[in-house]
Short mmCIF file of N, CA, C and O in Angstrom, two decimals:
data_model
loop_
_atom_site.label_atom_id
_atom_site.label_comp_id
_atom_site.label_asym_id
_atom_site.label_seq_id
_atom_site.Cartn_x
_atom_site.Cartn_y
_atom_site.Cartn_z
N MET A 1 41.91 73.03 73.07
CA MET A 1 43.01 72.33 72.47
C MET A 1 43.41 73.07 71.19
O MET A 1 42.60 73.32 70.32
N GLY A 2 44.68 73.42 71.09
CA GLY A 2 45.18 74.15 69.94
C GLY A 2 45.67 73.23 68.85
O GLY A 2 45.88 72.03 69.06
N VAL A 3 45.82 73.81 67.69
CA VAL A 3 46.35 73.08 66.55
C VAL A 3 47.87 73.03 66.67
O VAL A 3 48.51 74.03 67.01
N GLU A 4 48.44 71.87 66.41
CA GLU A 4 49.90 71.76 66.46
C GLU A 4 50.50 72.48 65.27
O GLU A 4 50.09 72.29 64.13
N ARG A 5 51.47 73.32 65.56
CA ARG A 5 52.10 74.13 64.52
C ARG A 5 53.35 73.44 63.99
O ARG A 5 54.06 72.76 64.73
N PRO A 6 53.66 73.67 62.71
CA PRO A 6 54.92 73.13 62.17
C PRO A 6 56.12 73.74 62.91
O PRO A 6 56.11 74.93 63.25
N ASP A 7 57.12 72.92 63.16
CA ASP A 7 58.32 73.41 63.86
C ASP A 7 58.94 74.61 63.15
O ASP A 7 59.38 75.56 63.78
N ALA A 8 58.98 74.56 61.82
CA ALA A 8 59.57 75.66 61.05
C ALA A 8 58.83 76.97 61.30
O ALA A 8 59.44 78.03 61.33
N SER A 9 57.53 76.89 61.49
CA SER A 9 56.73 78.08 61.75
C SER A 9 57.03 78.67 63.12
O SER A 9 57.23 79.88 63.27
N VAL A 10 57.08 77.81 64.11
CA VAL A 10 57.38 78.26 65.48
C VAL A 10 58.77 78.88 65.52
O VAL A 10 58.97 79.96 66.11
N GLU A 11 59.74 78.23 64.87
CA GLU A 11 61.11 78.75 64.83
C GLU A 11 61.18 80.09 64.11
O GLU A 11 61.89 81.00 64.53
N ARG A 12 60.42 80.22 63.03
CA ARG A 12 60.43 81.48 62.26
C ARG A 12 59.88 82.63 63.10
O ARG A 12 60.47 83.70 63.15
N GLN A 13 58.77 82.40 63.77
CA GLN A 13 58.18 83.45 64.59
C GLN A 13 59.09 83.80 65.77
O GLN A 13 59.30 84.98 66.07
N SER A 14 59.68 82.80 66.38
CA SER A 14 60.63 83.05 67.48
C SER A 14 61.86 83.80 66.99
O SER A 14 62.40 84.65 67.70
N SER A 15 62.29 83.49 65.78
CA SER A 15 63.44 84.17 65.20
C SER A 15 63.15 85.65 64.99
O SER A 15 63.98 86.52 65.29
N PHE A 16 61.95 85.96 64.50
CA PHE A 16 61.56 87.36 64.36
C PHE A 16 61.58 88.05 65.73
O PHE A 16 62.08 89.17 65.86
N ALA A 17 61.01 87.40 66.72
CA ALA A 17 60.94 87.99 68.06
C ALA A 17 62.34 88.27 68.59
O ALA A 17 62.62 89.37 69.10
N GLU A 18 63.22 87.30 68.46
CA GLU A 18 64.58 87.46 68.98
C GLU A 18 65.34 88.56 68.24
O GLU A 18 65.92 89.45 68.85
N ARG A 19 65.33 88.48 66.91
CA ARG A 19 66.10 89.46 66.13
C ARG A 19 65.59 90.88 66.32
O ARG A 19 66.37 91.82 66.47
N MET A 20 64.29 91.04 66.30
CA MET A 20 63.75 92.39 66.38
C MET A 20 63.81 92.95 67.80
O MET A 20 64.01 94.14 67.98
N ALA A 21 63.66 92.10 68.78
CA ALA A 21 63.75 92.56 70.17
C ALA A 21 65.18 92.98 70.52
O ALA A 21 65.37 93.98 71.22
N THR A 22 66.16 92.26 70.00
CA THR A 22 67.54 92.57 70.35
C THR A 22 68.05 93.83 69.65
O THR A 22 69.16 94.28 69.94
N ASP A 23 67.25 94.40 68.76
CA ASP A 23 67.61 95.69 68.16
C ASP A 23 67.50 96.84 69.16
O ASP A 23 67.98 97.94 68.89
N PHE A 24 66.87 96.58 70.29
CA PHE A 24 66.64 97.63 71.28
C PHE A 24 67.56 97.45 72.49
O PHE A 24 67.83 96.33 72.91
N ASP A 25 68.00 98.56 73.04
CA ASP A 25 68.86 98.54 74.22
C ASP A 25 68.06 98.42 75.51
O ASP A 25 68.49 97.80 76.47
N SER A 26 66.90 99.04 75.53
CA SER A 26 66.06 99.06 76.71
C SER A 26 65.43 97.69 76.96
O SER A 26 64.77 97.13 76.08
N THR A 27 65.61 97.16 78.15
CA THR A 27 65.03 95.87 78.51
C THR A 27 63.51 95.93 78.44
O THR A 27 62.87 95.00 77.95
N LEU A 28 62.94 97.02 78.90
CA LEU A 28 61.49 97.17 78.87
C LEU A 28 60.96 97.06 77.44
O LEU A 28 60.05 96.28 77.16
N LEU A 29 61.53 97.82 76.53
CA LEU A 29 61.07 97.80 75.14
C LEU A 29 61.40 96.46 74.48
O LEU A 29 60.58 95.92 73.72
N ARG A 30 62.54 95.90 74.78
CA ARG A 30 62.92 94.59 74.24
C ARG A 30 61.87 93.54 74.63
O ARG A 30 61.43 92.76 73.79
N ASN A 31 61.47 93.56 75.88
CA ASN A 31 60.47 92.59 76.35
C ASN A 31 59.11 92.82 75.70
O ASN A 31 58.40 91.87 75.36
N MET A 32 58.74 94.10 75.53
CA MET A 32 57.46 94.41 74.90
C MET A 32 57.43 93.92 73.46
O MET A 32 56.44 93.34 73.00
N VAL A 33 58.51 94.15 72.73
CA VAL A 33 58.61 93.71 71.33
C VAL A 33 58.55 92.19 71.26
O VAL A 33 57.80 91.62 70.46
N TRP A 34 59.32 91.54 72.10
CA TRP A 34 59.38 90.08 72.10
C TRP A 34 57.97 89.50 72.31
O TRP A 34 57.52 88.64 71.53
N LEU A 35 57.28 89.96 73.34
CA LEU A 35 55.95 89.43 73.64
C LEU A 35 54.95 89.73 72.54
O LEU A 35 54.11 88.88 72.21
N CYS A 36 55.02 90.91 71.99
CA CYS A 36 54.10 91.30 70.93
C CYS A 36 54.25 90.38 69.72
O CYS A 36 53.25 89.92 69.15
N ILE A 37 55.47 90.09 69.35
CA ILE A 37 55.73 89.23 68.18
C ILE A 37 55.40 87.77 68.48
O ILE A 37 54.76 87.09 67.68
N GLU A 38 55.80 87.29 69.62
CA GLU A 38 55.56 85.88 69.98
C GLU A 38 54.08 85.55 70.10
O GLU A 38 53.67 84.43 69.84
N ASN A 39 53.26 86.53 70.49
CA ASN A 39 51.85 86.25 70.78
C ASN A 39 50.88 86.73 69.71
O ASN A 39 49.67 86.72 69.94
N ASP A 40 51.38 87.12 68.56
CA ASP A 40 50.49 87.65 67.52
C ASP A 40 49.89 86.54 66.68
O ASP A 40 50.62 85.78 66.02
N GLY A 41 48.58 86.46 66.67
CA GLY A 41 47.88 85.44 65.91
C GLY A 41 48.04 85.58 64.41
O GLY A 41 48.13 84.57 63.69
N GLN A 42 48.08 86.80 63.91
CA GLN A 42 48.22 87.01 62.46
C GLN A 42 49.59 86.53 61.98
O GLN A 42 49.69 85.82 60.97
N LEU A 43 50.64 86.89 62.72
CA LEU A 43 51.98 86.44 62.35
C LEU A 43 52.08 84.92 62.46
O LEU A 43 52.70 84.27 61.61
N THR A 44 51.44 84.36 63.45
CA THR A 44 51.42 82.91 63.60
C THR A 44 50.86 82.25 62.36
O THR A 44 51.44 81.31 61.81
N ARG A 45 49.74 82.74 61.87
CA ARG A 45 49.10 82.14 60.71
C ARG A 45 49.94 82.34 59.44
O ARG A 45 50.01 81.44 58.59
N ILE A 46 50.56 83.50 59.30
CA ILE A 46 51.42 83.73 58.13
C ILE A 46 52.61 82.77 58.16
O ILE A 46 52.94 82.16 57.14
N CYS A 47 53.24 82.63 59.31
CA CYS A 47 54.37 81.70 59.44
C CYS A 47 53.93 80.26 59.22
O CYS A 47 54.64 79.48 58.57
N ASP A 48 52.74 79.91 59.73
CA ASP A 48 52.21 78.57 59.49
C ASP A 48 51.99 78.34 58.00
O ASP A 48 52.36 77.28 57.46
N GLY A 49 51.41 79.32 57.33
CA GLY A 49 51.16 79.20 55.89
C GLY A 49 52.45 79.03 55.11
O GLY A 49 52.53 78.20 54.19
N ARG A 50 53.46 79.80 55.48
CA ARG A 50 54.76 79.69 54.81
C ARG A 50 55.34 78.30 55.00
O ARG A 50 55.89 77.71 54.06
N ALA A 51 55.23 77.77 56.21
CA ALA A 51 55.78 76.44 56.48
C ALA A 51 55.06 75.37 55.66
O ALA A 51 55.70 74.46 55.12
N VAL A 52 53.76 75.50 55.55
CA VAL A 52 52.99 74.52 54.78
C VAL A 52 53.35 74.60 53.30
O VAL A 52 53.56 73.57 52.64
N VAL A 53 53.47 75.81 52.76
CA VAL A 53 53.84 75.97 51.35
C VAL A 53 55.25 75.44 51.11
O VAL A 53 55.52 74.77 50.11
N SER A 54 56.15 75.70 52.04
CA SER A 54 57.52 75.21 51.92
C SER A 54 57.55 73.67 51.91
O SER A 54 58.26 73.06 51.10
N GLU A 55 56.77 73.07 52.80
CA GLU A 55 56.69 71.60 52.82
C GLU A 55 56.11 71.06 51.52
O GLU A 55 56.58 70.04 51.00
N ALA A 56 55.10 71.75 50.99
CA ALA A 56 54.49 71.31 49.73
C ALA A 56 55.51 71.40 48.58
O ALA A 56 55.59 70.50 47.74
N ALA A 57 56.27 72.49 48.54
CA ALA A 57 57.29 72.65 47.50
C ALA A 57 58.36 71.56 47.62
O ALA A 57 58.77 70.97 46.61
N ASP A 58 58.79 71.29 48.84
CA ASP A 58 59.80 70.24 49.05
C ASP A 58 59.28 68.88 48.61
O ASP A 58 59.99 68.11 47.95
N LEU A 59 58.03 68.59 48.96
CA LEU A 59 57.44 67.30 48.60
C LEU A 59 57.28 67.19 47.08
O LEU A 59 57.60 66.16 46.49
N ARG A 60 56.83 68.27 46.46
CA ARG A 60 56.65 68.25 44.99
C ARG A 60 58.00 68.06 44.31
O ARG A 60 58.12 67.27 43.38
N GLN A 61 59.01 68.76 44.79
CA GLN A 61 60.35 68.63 44.19
C GLN A 61 60.89 67.22 44.42
O GLN A 61 61.47 66.63 43.51
N HIS A 62 60.71 66.68 45.60
CA HIS A 62 61.20 65.34 45.91
C HIS A 62 60.53 64.28 45.03
O HIS A 62 61.19 63.37 44.51
N ASN A 63 59.22 64.44 44.87
CA ASN A 63 58.46 63.43 44.11
C ASN A 63 58.57 63.58 42.60
O ASN A 63 58.48 62.60 41.87
N GLN A 64 58.77 64.83 42.13
CA GLN A 64 58.69 65.04 40.70
C GLN A 64 59.91 65.71 40.10
O GLN A 64 59.95 65.97 38.91
N GLY A 65 60.89 66.04 40.92
CA GLY A 65 62.12 66.60 40.40
C GLY A 65 62.16 68.12 40.38
O GLY A 65 61.17 68.80 40.63
N GLU A 66 63.32 68.62 40.08
CA GLU A 66 63.63 70.06 40.11
C GLU A 66 62.82 70.86 39.10
O GLU A 66 62.38 71.96 39.38
N ASP A 67 62.59 70.33 37.93
CA ASP A 67 61.94 71.08 36.85
C ASP A 67 60.43 70.87 36.81
O ASP A 67 59.79 71.12 35.79
N VAL A 68 59.87 70.42 37.89
CA VAL A 68 58.44 70.12 37.90
C VAL A 68 57.62 71.40 37.68
O VAL A 68 57.99 72.49 38.11
N GLU A 69 56.54 71.23 36.97
CA GLU A 69 55.64 72.36 36.69
C GLU A 69 55.06 72.89 38.00
O GLU A 69 54.73 72.14 38.91
N HIS A 70 55.01 74.16 38.11
CA HIS A 70 54.41 74.89 39.22
C HIS A 70 55.31 75.00 40.47
O HIS A 70 54.91 75.65 41.44
N LEU A 71 56.47 74.39 40.47
CA LEU A 71 57.36 74.53 41.62
C LEU A 71 57.74 75.99 41.83
O LEU A 71 57.76 76.49 42.96
N GLY A 72 58.01 76.69 40.75
CA GLY A 72 58.34 78.10 40.83
C GLY A 72 57.23 78.92 41.46
O GLY A 72 57.49 79.88 42.19
N ARG A 73 56.00 78.55 41.19
CA ARG A 73 54.87 79.27 41.79
C ARG A 73 54.80 79.04 43.28
O ARG A 73 54.51 79.97 44.04
N LEU A 74 55.05 77.82 43.70
CA LEU A 74 55.09 77.54 45.14
C LEU A 74 56.21 78.33 45.81
O LEU A 74 56.02 78.89 46.90
N GLU A 75 57.35 78.38 45.16
CA GLU A 75 58.47 79.14 45.72
C GLU A 75 58.16 80.64 45.76
O GLU A 75 58.56 81.34 46.69
N ALA A 76 57.43 81.14 44.78
CA ALA A 76 57.03 82.55 44.77
C ALA A 76 56.04 82.84 45.92
O ALA A 76 56.13 83.89 46.56
N ILE A 77 55.13 81.91 46.15
CA ILE A 77 54.19 82.07 47.27
C ILE A 77 54.96 82.08 48.59
O ILE A 77 54.69 82.90 49.47
N GLU A 78 55.93 81.19 48.71
CA GLU A 78 56.75 81.12 49.91
C GLU A 78 57.50 82.45 50.13
O GLU A 78 57.54 82.98 51.24
N ALA A 79 58.06 83.00 49.06
CA ALA A 79 58.77 84.28 49.16
C ALA A 79 57.82 85.41 49.55
O ALA A 79 58.17 86.28 50.34
N THR A 80 56.62 85.39 49.00
CA THR A 80 55.63 86.41 49.34
C THR A 80 55.24 86.31 50.82
O THR A 80 55.14 87.32 51.52
N LEU A 81 55.05 85.10 51.30
CA LEU A 81 54.72 84.91 52.72
C LEU A 81 55.89 85.31 53.62
O LEU A 81 55.67 85.85 54.71
N ASP A 82 57.11 85.07 53.18
CA ASP A 82 58.30 85.55 53.91
C ASP A 82 58.26 87.07 54.05
O ASP A 82 58.47 87.61 55.13
N TRP A 83 58.03 87.74 52.93
CA TRP A 83 57.97 89.20 52.91
C TRP A 83 56.84 89.69 53.82
O TRP A 83 57.03 90.60 54.62
N LEU A 84 55.68 89.05 53.71
CA LEU A 84 54.53 89.46 54.51
C LEU A 84 54.79 89.24 56.00
O LEU A 84 54.41 90.08 56.83
N ALA A 85 55.44 88.15 56.35
CA ALA A 85 55.75 87.88 57.76
C ALA A 85 56.68 88.96 58.31
O ALA A 85 56.49 89.45 59.42
N ARG A 86 57.67 89.35 57.52
CA ARG A 86 58.58 90.41 57.98
C ARG A 86 57.83 91.73 58.14
O ARG A 86 58.05 92.45 59.11
N GLN A 87 56.95 92.03 57.20
CA GLN A 87 56.17 93.27 57.32
C GLN A 87 55.31 93.25 58.58
O GLN A 87 55.20 94.23 59.30
N ARG A 88 54.68 92.11 58.85
CA ARG A 88 53.84 91.99 60.04
C ARG A 88 54.69 92.13 61.30
O ARG A 88 54.29 92.80 62.25
N ALA A 89 55.86 91.52 61.32
CA ALA A 89 56.74 91.64 62.48
C ALA A 89 57.13 93.10 62.72
O ALA A 89 57.15 93.57 63.86
N LEU A 90 57.42 93.83 61.64
CA LEU A 90 57.75 95.26 61.77
C LEU A 90 56.55 96.05 62.29
O LEU A 90 56.71 96.98 63.09
N GLU A 91 55.35 95.70 61.84
CA GLU A 91 54.15 96.35 62.37
C GLU A 91 54.02 96.10 63.86
O GLU A 91 53.62 96.99 64.62
N LEU A 92 54.35 94.90 64.29
CA LEU A 92 54.27 94.56 65.71
C LEU A 92 55.30 95.33 66.53
O LEU A 92 55.03 95.73 67.66
N VAL A 93 56.48 95.55 65.95
CA VAL A 93 57.47 96.39 66.62
C VAL A 93 56.91 97.80 66.78
O VAL A 93 57.01 98.41 67.85
N ALA A 94 56.29 98.31 65.73
CA ALA A 94 55.68 99.64 65.79
C ALA A 94 54.61 99.69 66.87
O ALA A 94 54.53 100.65 67.64
N GLN A 95 53.80 98.65 66.94
CA GLN A 95 52.75 98.61 67.96
C GLN A 95 53.35 98.56 69.36
O GLN A 95 52.88 99.23 70.27
N ALA A 96 54.40 97.77 69.54
CA ALA A 96 55.07 97.69 70.84
C ALA A 96 55.66 99.05 71.22
O ALA A 96 55.60 99.46 72.39
N CYS A 97 56.23 99.75 70.24
CA CYS A 97 56.78 101.08 70.51
C CYS A 97 55.67 102.04 70.93
O CYS A 97 55.83 102.83 71.88
N ALA A 98 54.54 101.99 70.23
CA ALA A 98 53.41 102.84 70.59
C ALA A 98 52.90 102.49 71.99
O ALA A 98 52.62 103.39 72.80
N ASP A 99 52.82 101.21 72.29
CA ASP A 99 52.39 100.79 73.62
C ASP A 99 53.36 101.27 74.70
O ASP A 99 52.95 101.65 75.79
N CYS A 100 54.63 101.25 74.37
CA CYS A 100 55.65 101.73 75.31
C CYS A 100 55.43 103.21 75.61
O CYS A 100 55.56 103.64 76.76
N LEU A 101 55.10 103.98 74.58
CA LEU A 101 54.87 105.41 74.77
C LEU A 101 53.60 105.69 75.56
O LEU A 101 53.56 106.62 76.36
N THR A 102 52.58 104.89 75.35
CA THR A 102 51.30 105.16 76.01
C THR A 102 51.12 104.39 77.32
O THR A 102 50.42 104.88 78.21
N ASP A 103 51.74 103.22 77.43
CA ASP A 103 51.54 102.37 78.61
C ASP A 103 52.84 101.93 79.27
O ASP A 103 52.85 100.96 80.03
N GLY A 104 53.93 102.60 78.96
CA GLY A 104 55.24 102.17 79.48
C GLY A 104 55.30 102.08 80.99
O GLY A 104 55.88 101.16 81.54
N GLU A 105 54.69 103.05 81.65
CA GLU A 105 54.73 103.04 83.12
C GLU A 105 54.02 101.81 83.69
O GLU A 105 54.47 101.20 84.65
N ALA A 106 52.89 101.44 83.07
CA ALA A 106 52.15 100.27 83.53
C ALA A 106 52.96 99.00 83.33
O ALA A 106 52.99 98.13 84.20
N TRP A 107 53.61 98.89 82.17
CA TRP A 107 54.46 97.73 81.91
C TRP A 107 55.60 97.67 82.91
O TRP A 107 55.92 96.63 83.46
N ALA A 108 56.23 98.80 83.13
CA ALA A 108 57.38 98.85 84.04
C ALA A 108 56.98 98.51 85.46
O ALA A 108 57.75 97.89 86.19
N SER A 109 55.78 98.90 85.86
CA SER A 109 55.36 98.62 87.23
C SER A 109 55.25 97.13 87.50
O SER A 109 55.32 96.69 88.64
N ASN A 110 55.09 96.34 86.44
CA ASN A 110 55.06 94.89 86.61
C ASN A 110 56.45 94.28 86.73
O ASN A 110 56.58 93.13 87.12
N THR A 111 57.46 95.04 86.36
CA THR A 111 58.83 94.50 86.40
C THR A 111 59.73 95.37 87.26
O THR A 111 60.13 94.97 88.33
N ASP A 112 60.03 96.55 86.78
CA ASP A 112 60.95 97.44 87.48
C ASP A 112 60.48 98.88 87.29
O ASP A 112 60.63 99.43 86.19
N PRO A 113 59.91 99.48 88.32
CA PRO A 113 59.30 100.81 88.16
C PRO A 113 60.30 101.96 88.11
O PRO A 113 59.95 103.08 88.43
N ASP A 114 61.51 101.72 87.66
CA ASP A 114 62.53 102.75 87.58
C ASP A 114 62.17 103.74 86.47
O ASP A 114 62.14 103.39 85.30
N ASP A 115 61.88 104.99 86.85
CA ASP A 115 61.45 106.01 85.89
C ASP A 115 62.50 106.27 84.81
O ASP A 115 62.15 106.54 83.67
N ASP A 116 63.77 106.19 85.16
CA ASP A 116 64.81 106.42 84.15
C ASP A 116 64.76 105.36 83.06
O ASP A 116 64.99 105.66 81.89
N ARG A 117 64.47 104.13 83.44
CA ARG A 117 64.38 103.05 82.45
C ARG A 117 63.17 103.23 81.54
O ARG A 117 63.23 102.94 80.35
N VAL A 118 62.07 103.70 82.12
CA VAL A 118 60.88 103.97 81.30
C VAL A 118 61.18 105.10 80.33
O VAL A 118 60.86 105.02 79.14
N ASP A 119 61.82 106.15 80.81
CA ASP A 119 62.16 107.29 79.95
C ASP A 119 63.08 106.85 78.81
O ASP A 119 62.89 107.26 77.66
N ALA A 120 64.05 106.02 79.12
CA ALA A 120 64.99 105.53 78.08
C ALA A 120 64.25 104.67 77.06
O ALA A 120 64.48 104.79 75.85
N ALA A 121 63.36 103.81 77.53
CA ALA A 121 62.59 102.96 76.63
C ALA A 121 61.69 103.81 75.74
O ALA A 121 61.58 103.56 74.53
N GLN A 122 61.08 104.82 76.31
CA GLN A 122 60.18 105.67 75.53
C GLN A 122 60.95 106.50 74.50
O GLN A 122 60.48 106.69 73.38
N ALA A 123 62.13 106.95 74.86
CA ALA A 123 62.96 107.69 73.90
C ALA A 123 63.36 106.78 72.74
O ALA A 123 63.32 107.18 71.57
N GLU A 124 63.72 105.55 73.06
CA GLU A 124 64.11 104.60 72.02
C GLU A 124 62.90 104.25 71.13
O GLU A 124 63.03 104.16 69.90
N ALA A 125 61.74 104.09 71.73
CA ALA A 125 60.52 103.79 70.97
C ALA A 125 60.19 104.96 70.04
O ALA A 125 59.83 104.75 68.88
N ARG A 126 60.31 106.16 70.55
CA ARG A 126 60.03 107.36 69.74
C ARG A 126 60.97 107.42 68.53
O ARG A 126 60.53 107.67 67.41
N ARG A 127 62.25 107.15 68.75
CA ARG A 127 63.22 107.17 67.64
C ARG A 127 62.86 106.12 66.58
O ARG A 127 62.90 106.39 65.38
N TRP A 128 62.52 104.93 67.03
CA TRP A 128 62.19 103.86 66.09
C TRP A 128 60.98 104.25 65.25
O TRP A 128 60.98 104.08 64.03
N LEU A 129 59.95 104.77 65.89
CA LEU A 129 58.73 105.16 65.16
C LEU A 129 59.01 106.28 64.16
O LEU A 129 58.46 106.26 63.05
N HIS A 130 59.88 107.22 64.52
CA HIS A 130 60.23 108.29 63.59
C HIS A 130 60.96 107.77 62.36
O HIS A 130 60.84 108.34 61.28
N HIS A 131 61.68 106.66 62.50
CA HIS A 131 62.44 106.09 61.38
C HIS A 131 61.67 105.02 60.61
O HIS A 131 62.12 104.57 59.56
N HIS A 132 60.52 104.61 61.12
CA HIS A 132 59.74 103.54 60.49
C HIS A 132 58.27 103.98 60.38
O HIS A 132 57.36 103.30 60.85
N THR A 133 58.08 105.10 59.72
CA THR A 133 56.74 105.68 59.66
C THR A 133 55.75 104.85 58.84
O THR A 133 54.56 104.84 59.16
N ASN A 134 56.21 104.17 57.82
CA ASN A 134 55.28 103.35 57.02
C ASN A 134 54.67 102.23 57.85
O ASN A 134 53.46 102.02 57.84
N GLU A 135 55.52 101.50 58.57
CA GLU A 135 55.05 100.40 59.41
C GLU A 135 54.15 100.95 60.53
O GLU A 135 53.11 100.38 60.84
N ALA A 136 54.58 102.06 61.11
CA ALA A 136 53.81 102.66 62.20
C ALA A 136 52.44 103.13 61.71
O ALA A 136 51.43 102.94 62.40
N ALA A 137 52.39 103.71 60.52
CA ALA A 137 51.12 104.19 59.98
C ALA A 137 50.14 103.04 59.74
O ALA A 137 48.93 103.20 59.96
N ARG A 138 50.65 101.89 59.29
CA ARG A 138 49.76 100.76 59.00
C ARG A 138 49.02 100.25 60.23
O ARG A 138 47.95 99.67 60.11
N VAL A 139 49.59 100.46 61.41
CA VAL A 139 48.94 99.97 62.64
C VAL A 139 48.46 101.12 63.53
O VAL A 139 48.08 100.90 64.67
N GLY A 140 48.48 102.34 63.00
CA GLY A 140 48.00 103.48 63.77
C GLY A 140 48.92 103.91 64.91
O GLY A 140 48.49 104.58 65.84
N ALA A 141 50.18 103.52 64.83
CA ALA A 141 51.12 103.79 65.92
C ALA A 141 51.68 105.21 65.90
O ALA A 141 52.22 105.66 66.90
N LEU A 142 51.52 105.92 64.78
CA LEU A 142 52.05 107.29 64.72
C LEU A 142 51.31 108.22 65.70
O LEU A 142 51.89 109.20 66.15
N GLU A 143 50.09 107.87 66.02
CA GLU A 143 49.31 108.68 66.97
C GLU A 143 49.98 108.76 68.33
O GLU A 143 49.80 109.72 69.07
N ALA A 144 50.77 107.75 68.67
CA ALA A 144 51.45 107.74 69.97
C ALA A 144 52.54 108.81 70.04
O ALA A 144 52.97 109.18 71.13
N LEU A 145 52.97 109.30 68.88
CA LEU A 145 54.00 110.34 68.87
C LEU A 145 53.42 111.72 69.16
O LEU A 145 54.17 112.67 69.42
N GLU A 146 52.13 111.86 69.07
CA GLU A 146 51.50 113.18 69.25
C GLU A 146 51.37 113.55 70.71
O GLU A 146 51.29 112.80 71.59
#
């Protein structure tokens, strides 16, 4: 039995998956990115944490007003978790791109084994990794370019 997640957290993670997946033209790579982001436990926990902090800030503001002490700190934590969630989502895109380069044929065989589509997805993944080397380096995805 899993823990029930805040709606805002689920929506945030799904939003990352949708926005980042639709940046790609290749259906294969789009699906890989979507699944990687939707199923990541670390991103789930970061989004959950952000939702909880946001709820706490809203409750504190509601109960004690706009100028309440420490509200700014809660909002700063929320902003930090927002930034961290985006960084994690970008790392997941990098990982999906690396997986596409190393395992694209296996993924495609589960859906559509068209070699041209795999080649197009791999070319797109390679371009993304070349333009996002910091994110790729954090998850070891640059090795897939070698």
